[in-house]
Amino acid sequence: MSVTTAGALSQALEIVAAISLAPLLTGWVGQCRAWLQNRSAPSPWQPYRTLHKLFNKESVVAETASQLFRVTPYVVFGCMTLACAIVPTLSTDLPLAPAADAIALVGLFALARVFIALAAMDIGTAFGTMGARREMLVGFLAEPALLMVLFSASLISKSTSLATIVETLAHRDFAIYPGLAFAGVAFTMVSLAENARIPVDNPATHLELTMIHEALVLEYSGRHLALLEWAASLKLFAYSCIGLALFFPWGVAHAQAPLQMLLALPVLALKLAVGGAMLALLETVMAKMRIFRVPEFLATAFLLAVIGMLVHQLLAR
């Protein structure tokens, strides 16, 4: 198998795995959360049934909606799929790796956020505008913290390419990096905020005065809503894979080693299952904070990420 063919196969397999496993990860988190709360747990396959139901329903669009409102679900879904393709989850041999680094990854998340915020305001409803303002507030504070986390890892590999970072961390002699401990805590806080999870938002609520994500998609229905819900699952999958790639990179296949990908897929599934259970545990033991406390929460994440960079720089001397 040629190098080009192996890279294309690795890239295609990563995209297929992300699209197919993302709803399952969301369902697994919901099931674990129900178990921990001593409730009857839904099937982890429930998100697939929900997507099937929504795709078979007609999309109802308001008369005042512009083309932006109709295009946004496809743009957001495409951005999240491309973000999952950039993150090396199964192999470091990715054709997109030279063209897309950590900065481009954060840019994809920002592009999706801008589109969905504009679409929420496009209809002119009060809840959509409120959700858009809250989403932009969270993004304005979370994106710098995410960049600092990625830069903390890039200092080790001397590159902002995620494939190079994973290659450096996974395939070199074992070493302890104290700076990554601070970055790991900061990344956990950012991922909770970016994916509308407790304590920043509650994905299971539809209470108008507290919701963020649900307020953005309140006017969508049918296939448009299905694409947005699928994109939300892809975003959770992407953030989970970023955390695994940065802090638990073992199991990712070498470049030009397609046979190792047969082992990388079950390893990825196992790590996602453990990570999903930990996420459900965090959401169970924490309470949702007021929206006015979110800036303090994300500012703490930013400071922890910066401390991680400074610790690495001091120890590297």
XYZ file of C-alpha atoms in Angstrom:
317
model
C 0.000 0.000 0.000
C 1.412 3.363 -1.013
C 1.951 6.217 1.434
C -0.748 8.324 -0.218
C -3.297 5.506 -0.130
C -2.547 4.708 3.524
C -2.956 8.354 4.515
C -6.239 8.687 2.643
C -7.484 5.472 4.255
C -6.538 6.723 7.712
C -8.252 10.058 7.111
C -11.419 8.442 5.754
C -11.571 5.960 8.618
C -11.275 8.774 11.178
C -14.147 10.698 9.586
C -16.366 7.610 9.389
C -15.570 6.687 12.993
C -16.392 10.210 14.203
C -19.691 10.456 12.332
C -20.827 6.992 13.394
C -19.611 6.976 17.022
C -20.473 10.545 18.055
C -24.194 9.877 18.770
C -23.235 6.707 20.636
C -20.920 8.713 22.911
C -23.754 11.123 23.696
C -26.078 8.217 24.447
C -23.468 6.550 26.653
C -22.981 9.709 28.713
C -26.745 10.026 29.167
C -27.025 6.388 30.228
C -24.197 6.673 32.774
C -25.690 9.872 34.134
C -29.063 8.159 34.618
C -27.426 5.216 36.397
C -25.557 7.522 38.770
C -28.780 9.394 39.551
C -30.646 6.126 40.197
C -33.018 6.713 37.289
C -34.185 4.409 34.548
C -31.437 4.653 31.928
C -32.297 5.177 28.254
C -30.615 3.038 25.646
C -27.250 4.377 24.392
C -28.704 3.953 20.893
C -31.441 6.492 21.614
C -29.636 9.373 19.807
C -29.674 7.313 16.594
C -33.437 6.813 16.897
C -33.888 10.533 17.523
C -31.838 11.423 14.443
C -33.798 8.936 12.327
C -37.075 10.438 13.524
C -35.977 14.012 12.838
C -34.630 13.219 9.364
C -38.043 11.785 8.440
C -39.904 14.889 9.601
C -40.579 17.989 7.589
C -38.532 21.095 8.345
C -40.690 24.053 9.322
C -38.993 27.399 8.641
C -40.316 30.789 9.716
C -41.391 33.226 7.019
C -38.873 35.804 8.228
C -35.931 33.372 8.007
C -33.182 34.200 5.536
C -30.884 31.851 3.658
C -28.444 32.089 6.549
C -30.929 30.259 8.783
C -31.251 27.432 6.248
C -27.526 27.106 5.506
C -26.305 27.182 9.117
C -27.043 23.502 10.003
C -24.951 22.313 7.055
C -22.103 24.712 7.866
C -22.035 23.737 11.539
C -22.157 20.026 10.723
C -19.356 20.436 8.181
C -17.177 22.377 10.640
C -17.577 19.752 13.345
C -16.831 16.925 10.899
C -13.697 18.693 9.691
C -12.639 19.330 13.300
C -12.924 15.603 14.031
C -10.849 14.898 10.899
C -8.031 17.165 12.127
C -7.668 15.483 15.522
C -5.460 12.343 15.332
C -7.686 9.784 17.037
C -6.660 6.592 15.218
C -3.447 7.476 13.375
C -1.001 10.349 13.015
C -0.854 9.775 9.253
C -3.444 12.387 8.233
C -3.298 14.286 4.911
C -5.037 17.249 6.577
C -2.401 17.517 9.323
C 0.078 19.754 7.405
C -2.682 22.198 6.430
C -4.577 22.351 9.726
C -3.012 22.866 13.134
C -4.298 23.759 16.597
C -5.073 27.344 15.577
C -7.142 26.174 12.611
C -9.008 23.777 14.904
C -10.032 26.604 17.240
C -10.970 28.637 14.166
C -13.377 25.899 13.031
C -15.107 25.934 16.405
C -15.332 29.737 16.215
C -16.763 29.647 12.672
C -19.491 27.226 13.712
C -20.299 29.368 16.751
C -20.633 32.551 14.682
C -22.989 30.888 12.199
C -25.258 29.348 14.813
C -25.394 32.608 16.797
C -26.313 34.602 13.690
C -28.955 32.032 12.750
C -30.469 32.210 16.235
C -30.802 35.994 15.907
C -32.009 35.792 12.309
C -35.587 34.870 13.279
C -35.820 37.720 15.774
C -37.179 35.778 18.767
C -36.223 36.806 22.284
C -34.964 33.366 23.318
C -32.835 32.966 20.190
C -31.167 36.325 20.730
C -30.605 35.564 24.407
C -29.038 32.200 23.581
C -26.814 33.772 20.921
C -25.494 36.377 23.352
C -24.759 33.731 25.966
C -23.065 31.485 23.396
C -20.802 34.298 22.227
C -19.954 35.143 25.843
C -18.907 31.544 26.506
C -16.952 31.377 23.258
C -15.190 34.687 23.864
C -13.860 33.354 27.175
C -13.333 29.684 26.261
C -11.392 30.048 23.007
C -8.344 31.829 24.545
C -8.215 29.188 27.288
C -8.355 26.400 24.702
C -5.564 28.033 22.717
C -3.384 28.260 25.828
C -3.988 24.559 26.525
C -2.959 23.637 22.985
C 0.073 25.927 23.185
C 1.135 24.221 26.431
C 1.255 20.913 24.582
C 2.903 22.483 21.534
C 5.834 23.669 23.666
C 6.803 20.025 24.176
C 6.800 19.101 20.479
C 7.857 22.557 19.191
C 4.913 22.460 16.776
C 1.244 23.446 16.738
C 0.361 20.476 14.521
C -1.803 18.076 16.501
C -0.347 15.086 14.656
C 3.174 16.149 15.620
C 2.124 16.721 19.234
C 0.586 13.249 19.479
C 3.563 11.674 17.710
C 5.900 13.331 20.193
C 3.930 12.484 23.330
C 2.934 8.926 22.397
C 6.043 7.569 20.721
C 8.871 8.862 22.883
C 10.219 7.675 26.228
C 7.785 8.134 29.102
C 8.211 11.487 30.819
C 6.259 13.536 33.342
C 5.274 17.056 32.310
C 3.899 19.005 35.313
C 2.672 21.762 33.000
C 0.259 19.317 31.339
C -1.433 18.731 34.707
C -2.527 22.381 34.852
C -3.447 22.256 31.166
C -5.527 19.120 31.751
C -7.647 20.774 34.439
C -8.079 23.854 32.252
C -9.082 21.730 29.266
C -11.692 19.889 31.327
C -13.250 23.190 32.374
C -13.230 24.515 28.803
C -14.744 21.336 27.365
C -17.594 21.446 29.884
C -18.382 25.024 28.872
C -17.993 24.504 25.122
C -20.263 21.458 25.074
C -22.993 23.057 27.201
C -22.543 20.621 30.069
C -22.993 21.097 33.802
C -21.962 23.360 35.574
C -22.211 25.879 32.698
C -25.358 24.530 31.031
C -27.678 21.555 31.439
C -28.198 19.616 28.181
C -31.291 17.902 29.610
C -33.264 21.059 30.406
C -35.535 23.283 28.335
C -35.972 25.990 30.962
C -35.845 29.162 28.888
C -34.104 31.397 31.417
C -31.106 29.065 31.926
C -30.521 27.218 28.647
C -27.814 28.146 26.142
C -27.582 25.438 23.476
C -31.302 24.709 23.389
C -32.100 28.414 22.941
C -29.937 28.464 19.801
C -31.803 25.596 18.116
C -35.276 26.386 19.434
C -36.621 27.412 15.999
C -35.175 24.457 14.078
C -37.036 21.274 13.221
C -36.801 18.247 10.969
C -33.541 17.562 9.168
C -32.123 20.954 10.191
C -32.513 20.085 13.867
C -31.113 16.604 13.225
C -27.958 18.075 11.686
C -27.499 20.468 14.609
C -27.986 17.718 17.188
C -25.578 15.502 15.267
C -23.100 18.392 15.137
C -23.407 18.815 18.914
C -22.520 15.135 19.334
C -19.595 15.581 16.942
C -18.374 18.533 18.989
C -18.438 16.453 22.171
C -16.630 13.683 20.293
C -14.021 16.139 18.990
C -13.331 17.611 22.431
C -13.119 14.130 23.939
C -10.619 13.085 21.273
C -8.582 16.275 21.752
C -8.300 15.510 25.460
C -7.331 11.903 24.767
C -4.798 12.964 22.119
C -3.114 15.511 24.386
C -3.176 13.746 27.746
C -3.675 10.027 26.913
C -2.158 9.633 23.450
C -1.185 5.991 23.820
C -2.815 3.627 21.337
C -2.707 6.004 18.358
C -1.115 4.269 15.372
C 2.177 5.383 13.832
C 2.267 7.099 10.466
C 2.263 4.666 7.525
C 1.149 1.820 9.827
C -2.372 0.900 8.688
C -2.338 -2.457 10.475
C -1.978 -0.732 13.849
C -5.276 1.041 13.211
C -7.069 -2.281 13.767
C -5.942 -2.066 17.391
C -6.347 1.714 17.618
C -10.117 1.575 17.051
C -11.017 -0.624 20.075
C -8.515 1.332 22.201
C -10.263 4.553 21.190
C -13.663 3.054 22.015
C -12.409 1.987 25.458
C -10.941 5.421 26.213
C -14.144 7.149 25.092
C -16.229 4.830 27.277
C -14.113 5.658 30.331
C -14.117 9.372 29.481
C -17.888 9.384 29.008
C -18.391 7.731 32.392
C -16.106 10.319 34.022
C -18.059 13.128 32.349
C -21.324 11.718 33.691
C -19.774 11.498 37.165
C -18.644 15.137 37.008
C -22.107 16.266 35.958
C -23.675 14.265 38.783
C -21.541 15.631 41.605
C -21.640 19.268 40.441
C -24.502 21.751 40.442
C -25.257 24.190 37.661
C -23.851 27.643 38.334
C -25.493 30.951 37.564
C -24.695 32.451 34.187
C -22.975 35.380 35.905
C -20.413 32.981 37.415
C -19.383 31.539 34.033
C -16.799 34.315 33.327
C -15.058 33.499 36.628
C -15.130 29.790 35.782
C -13.546 30.279 32.351
C -11.100 32.913 33.590
C -9.845 30.313 36.063
C -9.390 27.872 33.190
C -7.396 30.472 31.254
C -5.138 31.186 34.244
C -4.517 27.469 34.813
C -3.536 27.033 31.162
C -1.151 29.985 31.365
C 0.347 28.596 34.584
C 0.891 25.310 32.760
C 2.851 27.128 30.039
C 4.939 29.007 32.603
C 5.683 25.834 34.562
C 6.891 24.102 31.403
C 9.068 27.071 30.474
C 10.631 27.234 33.949
C 11.367 23.504 34.078
C 12.742 23.489 30.535
C 15.565 25.852 31.468
